[in-house]
Coordinates of C-alpha atoms in Angstrom, one line a residue:
M1073 CA -165.2 -0.9 -58.3
T1074 CA -167.4 -1.2 -55.2
T1075 CA -167.1 1.7 -52.8
P1076 CA -165.7 0.3 -49.6
V1077 CA -167.9 0.6 -46.5
N1078 CA -165.6 2.7 -44.6
A1079 CA -164.8 5.1 -47.5
R1080 CA -165.1 8.9 -46.5
R1081 CA -165.0 12.1 -48.4
W1082 CA -162.2 14.3 -47.4
T1083 CA -161.5 18.0 -48.3
N1084 CA -158.4 19.9 -47.6
W1085 CA -158.4 23.2 -45.5
G1086 CA -158.6 25.4 -48.8
R1087 CA -161.5 23.3 -50.1
N1088 CA -159.7 23.1 -53.5
Q1089 CA -158.9 19.3 -53.2
E1090 CA -161.1 16.3 -52.2
S1091 CA -161.5 12.6 -52.6
I1092 CA -163.2 9.6 -51.5
A1093 CA -161.1 6.8 -50.2
E1094 CA -161.1 3.9 -47.7
V1095 CA -159.9 5.2 -44.3
L1096 CA -157.2 3.9 -42.2
S1097 CA -156.6 5.2 -38.7
P1098 CA -153.7 3.1 -37.1
G1099 CA -153.2 3.4 -33.5
G1100 CA -149.5 2.6 -33.3
I1101 CA -146.1 2.0 -35.4
D1102 CA -147.0 -2.0 -35.8
E1103 CA -150.4 -1.4 -37.0
V1104 CA -149.0 1.2 -39.8
A1105 CA -146.4 -1.4 -40.7
T1106 CA -149.1 -4.2 -40.9
R1107 CA -151.4 -2.0 -43.1
V1108 CA -148.5 -1.0 -45.4
K1109 CA -147.3 -4.5 -45.9
Q1110 CA -150.8 -5.6 -46.6
A1111 CA -151.4 -2.9 -49.1
A1112 CA -148.1 -3.7 -50.9
E1113 CA -148.9 -7.4 -51.1
S1114 CA -152.3 -6.7 -52.5
G1115 CA -151.3 -3.9 -55.0
R1116 CA -153.1 -1.2 -53.2
R1117 CA -152.0 2.2 -52.5
I1118 CA -151.9 4.3 -49.5
K1119 CA -151.8 8.3 -49.0
V1120 CA -151.0 9.7 -45.8
V1121 CA -153.0 12.7 -44.6
G1122 CA -151.8 15.2 -42.1
S1123 CA -153.9 18.5 -41.3
G1124 CA -154.8 19.0 -45.0
H1125 CA -153.0 22.5 -45.1
S1126 CA -151.6 21.7 -48.7
F1127 CA -153.3 23.4 -51.6
T1128 CA -151.8 20.8 -54.0
A1129 CA -153.0 17.5 -54.4
I1130 CA -150.1 15.9 -52.6
A1131 CA -152.4 14.3 -49.9
V1132 CA -155.3 13.4 -52.3
A1133 CA -155.9 9.6 -51.7
E1134 CA -157.0 7.5 -54.7
D1135 CA -157.4 4.1 -52.9
Q1136 CA -156.6 4.2 -49.2
R1137 CA -156.3 7.2 -47.0
M1138 CA -154.4 6.9 -43.8
F1139 CA -154.7 9.4 -41.0
V1140 CA -152.2 9.4 -38.3
H1141 CA -153.9 11.8 -35.8
R1142 CA -153.7 8.9 -33.2
L1143 CA -149.9 8.9 -33.4
A1144 CA -149.6 12.5 -31.7
G1145 CA -147.6 11.7 -28.6
L1146 CA -144.1 12.7 -27.3
V1147 CA -141.6 10.1 -27.5
S1148 CA -138.7 11.9 -25.5
V1149 CA -137.0 14.9 -24.7
D1150 CA -133.1 14.7 -24.5
G1151 CA -131.4 18.0 -23.9
E1152 CA -132.2 19.9 -27.0
L1153 CA -133.5 17.0 -28.9
I1154 CA -137.1 16.1 -28.8
T1155 CA -138.7 13.1 -30.6
V1156 CA -142.4 13.2 -31.4
Q1157 CA -144.9 10.8 -33.3
A1158 CA -145.7 12.2 -36.7
G1159 CA -149.1 13.2 -36.4
M1160 CA -148.5 15.8 -33.5
T1161 CA -149.5 19.4 -34.8
L1162 CA -147.1 22.3 -34.6
S1163 CA -149.2 23.9 -32.1
T1164 CA -149.0 21.1 -29.6
L1165 CA -145.3 20.9 -30.2
N1166 CA -144.7 24.4 -29.5
A1167 CA -146.7 24.2 -26.3
I1168 CA -144.5 20.9 -25.1
L1169 CA -141.2 22.6 -26.0
A1170 CA -142.5 25.5 -23.9
E1171 CA -142.9 23.2 -21.0
H1172 CA -139.2 22.1 -21.3
G1173 CA -137.7 25.4 -22.0
L1174 CA -137.1 24.8 -25.6
A1175 CA -138.4 26.3 -28.8
M1176 CA -138.2 25.7 -32.7
P1177 CA -135.6 28.1 -34.1
N1178 CA -137.9 29.2 -36.6
L1179 CA -141.6 28.7 -37.7
G1180 CA -144.1 29.7 -40.5
D1181 CA -147.0 31.8 -39.8
I1182 CA -149.5 28.9 -39.2
D1183 CA -149.1 26.2 -36.6
A1184 CA -152.0 23.7 -37.5
Q1185 CA -149.9 21.2 -39.8
T1186 CA -148.7 18.1 -38.4
V1187 CA -145.0 17.7 -37.8
A1188 CA -144.7 15.0 -40.5
G1189 CA -146.8 17.0 -43.0
A1190 CA -144.7 20.4 -42.3
I1191 CA -141.2 18.8 -43.0
S1192 CA -142.5 16.6 -45.9
T1193 CA -143.5 19.7 -48.1
G1194 CA -140.7 22.0 -47.0
T1195 CA -142.8 24.4 -44.7
H1196 CA -140.6 27.3 -43.6
G1197 CA -140.6 30.7 -42.0
T1198 CA -138.3 33.7 -42.7
G1199 CA -134.8 34.6 -41.7
I1200 CA -131.6 34.4 -43.6
A1201 CA -129.8 32.1 -41.1
Y1202 CA -132.6 29.5 -41.5
S1203 CA -134.0 27.5 -44.0
T1204 CA -137.0 24.9 -43.9
L1205 CA -138.2 23.3 -40.8
A1206 CA -137.0 20.1 -42.3
S1207 CA -133.4 21.4 -41.7
C1208 CA -134.1 20.9 -37.9
V1209 CA -134.7 17.3 -38.4
E1210 CA -132.1 15.1 -36.8
A1211 CA -133.8 11.5 -37.4
V1212 CA -136.8 10.2 -39.1
T1213 CA -138.5 6.9 -38.4
M1214 CA -140.3 5.6 -41.4
V1215 CA -142.5 2.6 -42.4
T1216 CA -141.4 1.7 -45.9
A1217 CA -143.3 -0.2 -48.7
A1218 CA -141.9 -3.4 -47.7
G1219 CA -143.7 -3.0 -44.1
T1220 CA -140.4 -2.4 -42.4
V1221 CA -139.7 0.3 -39.6
E1222 CA -136.5 2.1 -40.6
R1223 CA -134.7 5.0 -38.8
Y1224 CA -132.7 7.4 -40.8
S1225 CA -130.3 9.9 -39.5
A1226 CA -127.1 12.0 -40.6
G1227 CA -124.8 9.9 -42.5
A1228 CA -127.7 7.4 -43.8
P1229 CA -127.5 7.9 -47.7
E1230 CA -131.2 8.2 -47.5
F1231 CA -131.4 11.0 -45.1
P1232 CA -131.0 14.1 -47.5
A1233 CA -134.1 12.6 -49.2
V1234 CA -136.4 11.7 -46.3
R1235 CA -136.4 14.9 -44.7
V1236 CA -138.4 16.6 -47.5
G1237 CA -139.8 13.5 -49.0
L1238 CA -143.2 14.4 -50.2
G1239 CA -145.0 11.6 -48.6
A1240 CA -143.3 9.5 -51.6
L1241 CA -141.0 7.5 -49.6
G1242 CA -142.7 5.9 -46.9
V1243 CA -145.0 6.6 -43.9
I1244 CA -143.2 9.0 -41.3
V1245 CA -144.0 7.8 -37.9
E1246 CA -141.6 9.7 -35.4
V1247 CA -139.5 12.6 -35.9
T1248 CA -136.5 13.7 -33.9
L1249 CA -135.9 17.6 -34.0
R1250 CA -133.0 19.6 -32.9
C1251 CA -134.5 22.7 -31.0
V1252 CA -132.9 25.5 -29.2
P1253 CA -133.5 27.2 -25.7
A1254 CA -136.8 29.0 -25.4
F1255 CA -136.3 32.6 -26.5
T1256 CA -138.5 35.9 -26.8
L1257 CA -138.6 38.0 -29.8
L1258 CA -139.0 41.5 -30.3
A1259 CA -141.5 42.4 -33.2
D1260 CA -141.4 45.4 -35.1
E1261 CA -144.3 45.6 -37.5
R1262 CA -145.2 49.0 -39.8
P1263 CA -146.7 50.1 -42.9
M1264 CA -144.3 51.5 -45.4
R1265 CA -144.1 52.5 -49.0
L1266 CA -142.9 49.2 -51.0
A1267 CA -140.0 51.2 -52.5
D1268 CA -138.6 51.9 -49.0
I1269 CA -138.7 48.4 -47.9
L1270 CA -136.9 47.2 -51.1
A1271 CA -134.2 50.1 -50.6
G1272 CA -133.7 49.0 -47.0
V1273 CA -134.4 45.3 -47.0
D1274 CA -130.8 44.0 -47.8
E1275 CA -129.6 46.2 -44.7
W1276 CA -132.2 44.8 -42.4
I1277 CA -131.9 40.9 -43.4
P1278 CA -128.7 40.6 -41.6
E1279 CA -129.5 42.9 -38.8
N1280 CA -132.7 41.1 -37.9
D1281 CA -133.3 37.3 -37.1
H1282 CA -136.6 37.4 -39.4
V1283 CA -137.8 39.7 -41.9
E1284 CA -140.8 39.6 -44.1
F1285 CA -143.3 41.9 -45.8
F1286 CA -146.7 42.1 -47.4
W1287 CA -147.2 44.1 -50.5
Y1288 CA -151.0 45.3 -51.4
P1289 CA -151.8 44.9 -54.8
Y1290 CA -152.8 48.1 -56.8
T1291 CA -150.9 50.4 -54.3
D1292 CA -147.3 51.2 -53.6
R1293 CA -147.8 50.3 -49.9
A1294 CA -146.7 47.3 -47.8
Q1295 CA -146.3 46.2 -44.3
L1296 CA -142.8 45.3 -43.0
K1297 CA -142.3 42.9 -40.1
R1298 CA -139.0 42.4 -38.4
N1299 CA -138.3 40.2 -35.5
R1300 CA -134.9 39.8 -33.3
K1301 CA -134.3 38.1 -30.2
V1302 CA -134.2 39.9 -27.1
T1303 CA -133.4 38.6 -23.3
E1304 CA -136.6 40.3 -21.6
N1305 CA -140.3 39.8 -22.5
D1306 CA -141.0 43.5 -21.3
Q1307 CA -143.3 44.8 -24.0
P1308 CA -146.1 42.2 -24.2
L1309 CA -148.9 43.1 -26.8
S1310 CA -151.9 43.9 -24.7
R1311 CA -154.8 41.4 -24.9
F1312 CA -157.0 44.1 -26.7
R1313 CA -154.7 45.2 -29.3
G1314 CA -153.8 41.3 -30.2
W1315 CA -157.4 40.8 -30.5
L1316 CA -157.9 44.0 -32.5
D1317 CA -155.3 43.4 -34.9
D1318 CA -155.1 39.6 -35.2
E1319 CA -158.4 38.5 -34.8
F1320 CA -161.0 41.4 -35.5
L1321 CA -159.1 43.3 -38.3
S1322 CA -156.9 40.3 -39.7
N1323 CA -159.8 37.7 -39.6
T1324 CA -163.3 39.2 -38.9
V1325 CA -163.1 42.3 -40.9
W1326 CA -161.0 40.9 -43.5
Q1327 CA -163.7 38.1 -44.0
G1328 CA -165.9 40.7 -44.9
V1329 CA -163.8 42.8 -47.0
C1330 CA -162.9 39.6 -49.3
A1331 CA -166.6 38.8 -49.6
L1332 CA -167.4 42.1 -50.8
G1333 CA -164.5 42.3 -53.0
R1334 CA -165.5 39.0 -54.8
R1335 CA -169.1 40.3 -55.2
I1336 CA -167.9 43.8 -56.7
P1337 CA -164.4 43.5 -58.2
A1338 CA -164.3 47.1 -59.1
T1339 CA -164.0 47.9 -55.3
V1340 CA -160.8 45.7 -54.9
P1341 CA -158.2 48.5 -55.7
A1342 CA -159.9 50.8 -53.1
I1343 CA -160.2 48.2 -50.7
S1344 CA -156.5 47.3 -50.9
A1345 CA -155.5 51.1 -50.4
I1346 CA -157.6 51.2 -47.4
S1347 CA -156.3 47.6 -46.0
A1348 CA -152.7 48.8 -46.6
R1349 CA -153.4 51.6 -43.9
A1350 CA -155.7 49.8 -41.6
L1351 CA -153.1 48.1 -39.5
S1352 CA -150.9 50.6 -37.8
A1353 CA -147.4 50.3 -36.6
R1354 CA -146.8 48.2 -33.4
T1355 CA -143.7 46.9 -31.6
Y1356 CA -144.2 44.3 -29.0
T1357 CA -142.3 41.2 -27.5
G1358 CA -143.6 37.8 -26.7
R1359 CA -142.6 34.2 -26.7
S1360 CA -140.9 33.2 -30.0
D1361 CA -143.9 30.6 -31.4
Q1362 CA -146.6 33.0 -30.5
V1363 CA -145.1 35.7 -32.4
F1364 CA -144.3 33.5 -35.5
C1365 CA -147.7 31.9 -35.6
T1366 CA -151.0 33.8 -36.2
S1367 CA -154.5 32.9 -36.5
R1368 CA -155.6 32.4 -40.2
K1369 CA -159.4 32.1 -40.4
V1370 CA -160.2 33.5 -44.0
K1371 CA -159.7 30.7 -46.4
F1372 CA -157.8 31.2 -49.6
T1373 CA -156.1 29.3 -52.5
E1374 CA -152.2 29.8 -52.7
M1375 CA -149.2 29.6 -54.9
E1376 CA -145.6 30.1 -53.3
Y1377 CA -142.4 30.3 -55.3
E1378 CA -138.8 30.3 -54.1
V1379 CA -136.3 32.3 -56.4
P1380 CA -132.7 33.2 -55.9
R1381 CA -132.8 36.0 -53.5
A1382 CA -131.4 38.6 -56.0
A1383 CA -134.3 37.9 -58.4
L1384 CA -136.9 39.3 -56.1
P1385 CA -137.0 42.9 -57.6
E1386 CA -137.6 41.3 -61.1
V1387 CA -140.4 39.2 -59.9
L1388 CA -142.0 42.1 -58.0
D1389 CA -141.9 44.2 -61.3
A1390 CA -143.5 41.6 -63.3
L1391 CA -146.3 41.2 -60.6
A1392 CA -147.3 44.8 -61.0
R1393 CA -147.7 44.2 -64.8
I1394 CA -149.6 41.0 -64.1
F1395 CA -152.1 42.8 -62.0
D1396 CA -152.8 45.1 -64.8
R1397 CA -153.6 42.5 -67.2
L1398 CA -155.6 39.9 -65.5
P1399 CA -159.3 39.6 -66.2
F1400 CA -160.1 39.8 -62.4
K1401 CA -158.8 41.6 -59.3
V1402 CA -156.3 40.2 -56.9
Q1403 CA -157.6 40.4 -53.3
F1404 CA -154.8 39.2 -51.0
P1405 CA -151.4 40.8 -50.3
V1406 CA -148.2 39.4 -51.8
E1407 CA -146.0 37.8 -48.8
V1408 CA -142.3 38.0 -49.3
R1409 CA -139.9 36.1 -47.0
F1410 CA -136.3 35.0 -47.1
T1411 CA -134.2 32.1 -46.1
G1412 CA -130.7 30.6 -46.2
P1413 CA -129.3 27.8 -48.0
D1414 CA -129.4 24.0 -47.0
D1415 CA -128.4 20.5 -48.3
I1416 CA -131.9 18.9 -48.4
W1417 CA -132.3 17.4 -52.0
L1418 CA -135.9 18.7 -52.6
S1419 CA -135.8 21.7 -50.3
H1420 CA -136.7 24.7 -52.3
G1421 CA -133.7 26.6 -50.8
Y1422 CA -131.3 23.9 -51.7
G1423 CA -127.8 25.6 -52.1
R1424 CA -128.8 29.2 -52.3
E1425 CA -130.1 32.3 -50.4
S1426 CA -133.8 32.5 -51.4
A1427 CA -136.7 34.8 -51.5
Y1428 CA -140.0 33.3 -51.3
I1429 CA -143.2 35.0 -53.1
A1430 CA -146.5 33.9 -52.0
V1431 CA -149.5 34.8 -53.8
H1432 CA -153.1 34.1 -52.8
Q1433 CA -156.7 34.5 -53.7
Y1434 CA -159.8 34.4 -51.4
I1435 CA -161.6 31.0 -51.6
G1436 CA -164.1 30.9 -54.5
A1437 CA -162.4 33.7 -56.5
P1438 CA -160.5 33.1 -59.8
Y1439 CA -156.7 32.1 -59.5
E1440 CA -155.3 30.2 -62.3
P1441 CA -154.5 33.0 -64.7
Y1442 CA -152.9 34.6 -61.9
F1443 CA -150.9 31.9 -60.6
R1444 CA -149.9 30.7 -64.1
A1445 CA -148.4 34.0 -64.9
V1446 CA -146.5 34.3 -61.7
E1447 CA -145.1 30.8 -62.3
E1448 CA -144.0 31.7 -65.8
V1449 CA -141.9 34.5 -64.2
C1450 CA -140.4 32.7 -61.4
T1451 CA -139.9 29.5 -63.8
A1452 CA -137.6 31.6 -66.1
L1453 CA -135.5 32.8 -63.1
G1454 CA -134.8 29.3 -61.7
G1455 CA -137.8 29.5 -59.3
R1456 CA -138.9 26.3 -57.2
P1457 CA -142.3 25.9 -56.3
H1458 CA -143.4 25.2 -52.7
W1459 CA -144.6 21.4 -52.6
G1460 CA -147.5 22.2 -50.6
K1461 CA -148.8 25.2 -52.7
L1462 CA -150.5 25.2 -56.0
H1463 CA -148.4 24.9 -59.1
Y1464 CA -148.3 23.3 -62.5
R1465 CA -144.9 22.0 -63.2
D1466 CA -143.9 18.6 -63.9
A1467 CA -141.2 16.2 -63.4
E1468 CA -139.4 17.0 -66.6
S1469 CA -139.4 20.7 -65.6
L1470 CA -138.6 20.3 -62.1
R1471 CA -135.7 18.2 -62.9
T1472 CA -133.9 21.4 -64.1
A1473 CA -134.6 23.1 -61.0
Y1474 CA -133.1 20.5 -58.3
P1475 CA -129.6 19.5 -58.7
R1476 CA -130.3 16.3 -56.9
F1477 CA -133.6 15.5 -58.4
D1478 CA -132.5 12.3 -59.8
D1479 CA -130.8 11.2 -56.6
F1480 CA -134.0 11.8 -54.7
L1481 CA -135.7 9.3 -57.5
A1482 CA -133.1 6.7 -57.0
V1483 CA -133.8 6.6 -53.2
R1484 CA -137.5 6.4 -54.0
D1485 CA -137.0 3.5 -56.4
R1486 CA -135.1 1.7 -53.6
L1487 CA -137.7 2.6 -50.9
D1488 CA -140.9 2.3 -52.8
P1489 CA -140.1 0.4 -56.1
N1490 CA -143.9 -0.5 -56.6
R1491 CA -145.3 2.9 -55.9
V1492 CA -147.3 2.0 -52.9
F1493 CA -147.3 5.8 -51.9
T1494 CA -148.0 7.5 -55.1
N1495 CA -150.8 9.4 -56.5
D1496 CA -151.7 11.5 -59.5
Y1497 CA -149.9 14.5 -58.1
L1498 CA -146.6 12.4 -57.3
K1499 CA -146.7 10.8 -60.9
R1500 CA -146.9 14.4 -62.2
V1501 CA -144.0 15.9 -60.2
L1502 CA -141.8 12.9 -60.0
G1503 CA -142.7 10.7 -62.8
S1504 CA -144.3 7.3 -62.7

């Protein structure tokens, strides 16, 4: 097969996925519909790419790659409902919301993703009263494999599927989100012993709007983060302290530390012990999205698993044993977050309170034995892998984890019977 003239190489943010494919860059919904219809009629396939922040091959195009960066505008604001085009990034969305006195009720710690990419993969933050960002979706406008433009909202039989659709159902072109009035968060961040965090976390989760922690491998130390809503932004973080902690220590210094650990693995346990004490306690207030989201410049690969919240101690116990038997060292902290249940069919938190355990390795460092060992533990506990993070599950395995898995597949069969939007990743996790 001759490579098209406009074929381009694409690499994701983590640099662990790449492909060469013909590039499509539609400038409007009608053009998206035309391109999809042409692909369907000629037996071709289209894969939409957002910001490339998924570590799985979910966005890898094998024929035509469609970028939606030109569909990134504001459509409307109606009270607490905002409709935006699919290619808008979360950072842009947050800025627009702030201008209108609004905010997303919850966010993850990275805001570079497109709105469509974030909801389609189940991006989430932390907080037992919240679930994935997709739970904020009130309506989705999507181009189906037939080239028709359809709008799905509550009550539509497809709605529980399209909010976390993995890019398997069509091309999302607009999203309507239910937001909340802008709010301020009080952030309390402090180093603690892991045992003390685990002893107090069941009390802190209901007392705070958002709770998470980072555990440093080879140590008994962790960093606890608690956020709660307050009425006044009266303790802003100084510009110097923000730069010191979030740019210099968390990015510049951390980059050097990780590079050293990759070159000299024997130094990693000592580095982890020092890192666990490098960030001192701090308490400050700030605009919600600016507290939620931080700069992440040090590249890595990641796996994240959702498990029933009660299973968290068992996973952490297993992790300590995994660290000891790996043929290499683990350089990144383990991140733990908590969410409440939702009713979205392929949401990781479908029907239950969840703990999320995210494991990382510095870019270029070995990771597969580590990730597979973590996956084995979490799978046995009924865990569900994050769709945008590395995992090794297939459709047969995932069907047992998601009660509405076959319902999702039935919607897929109706909307894309000829698999215009498939790729090898979707064949593995959803079947062919």
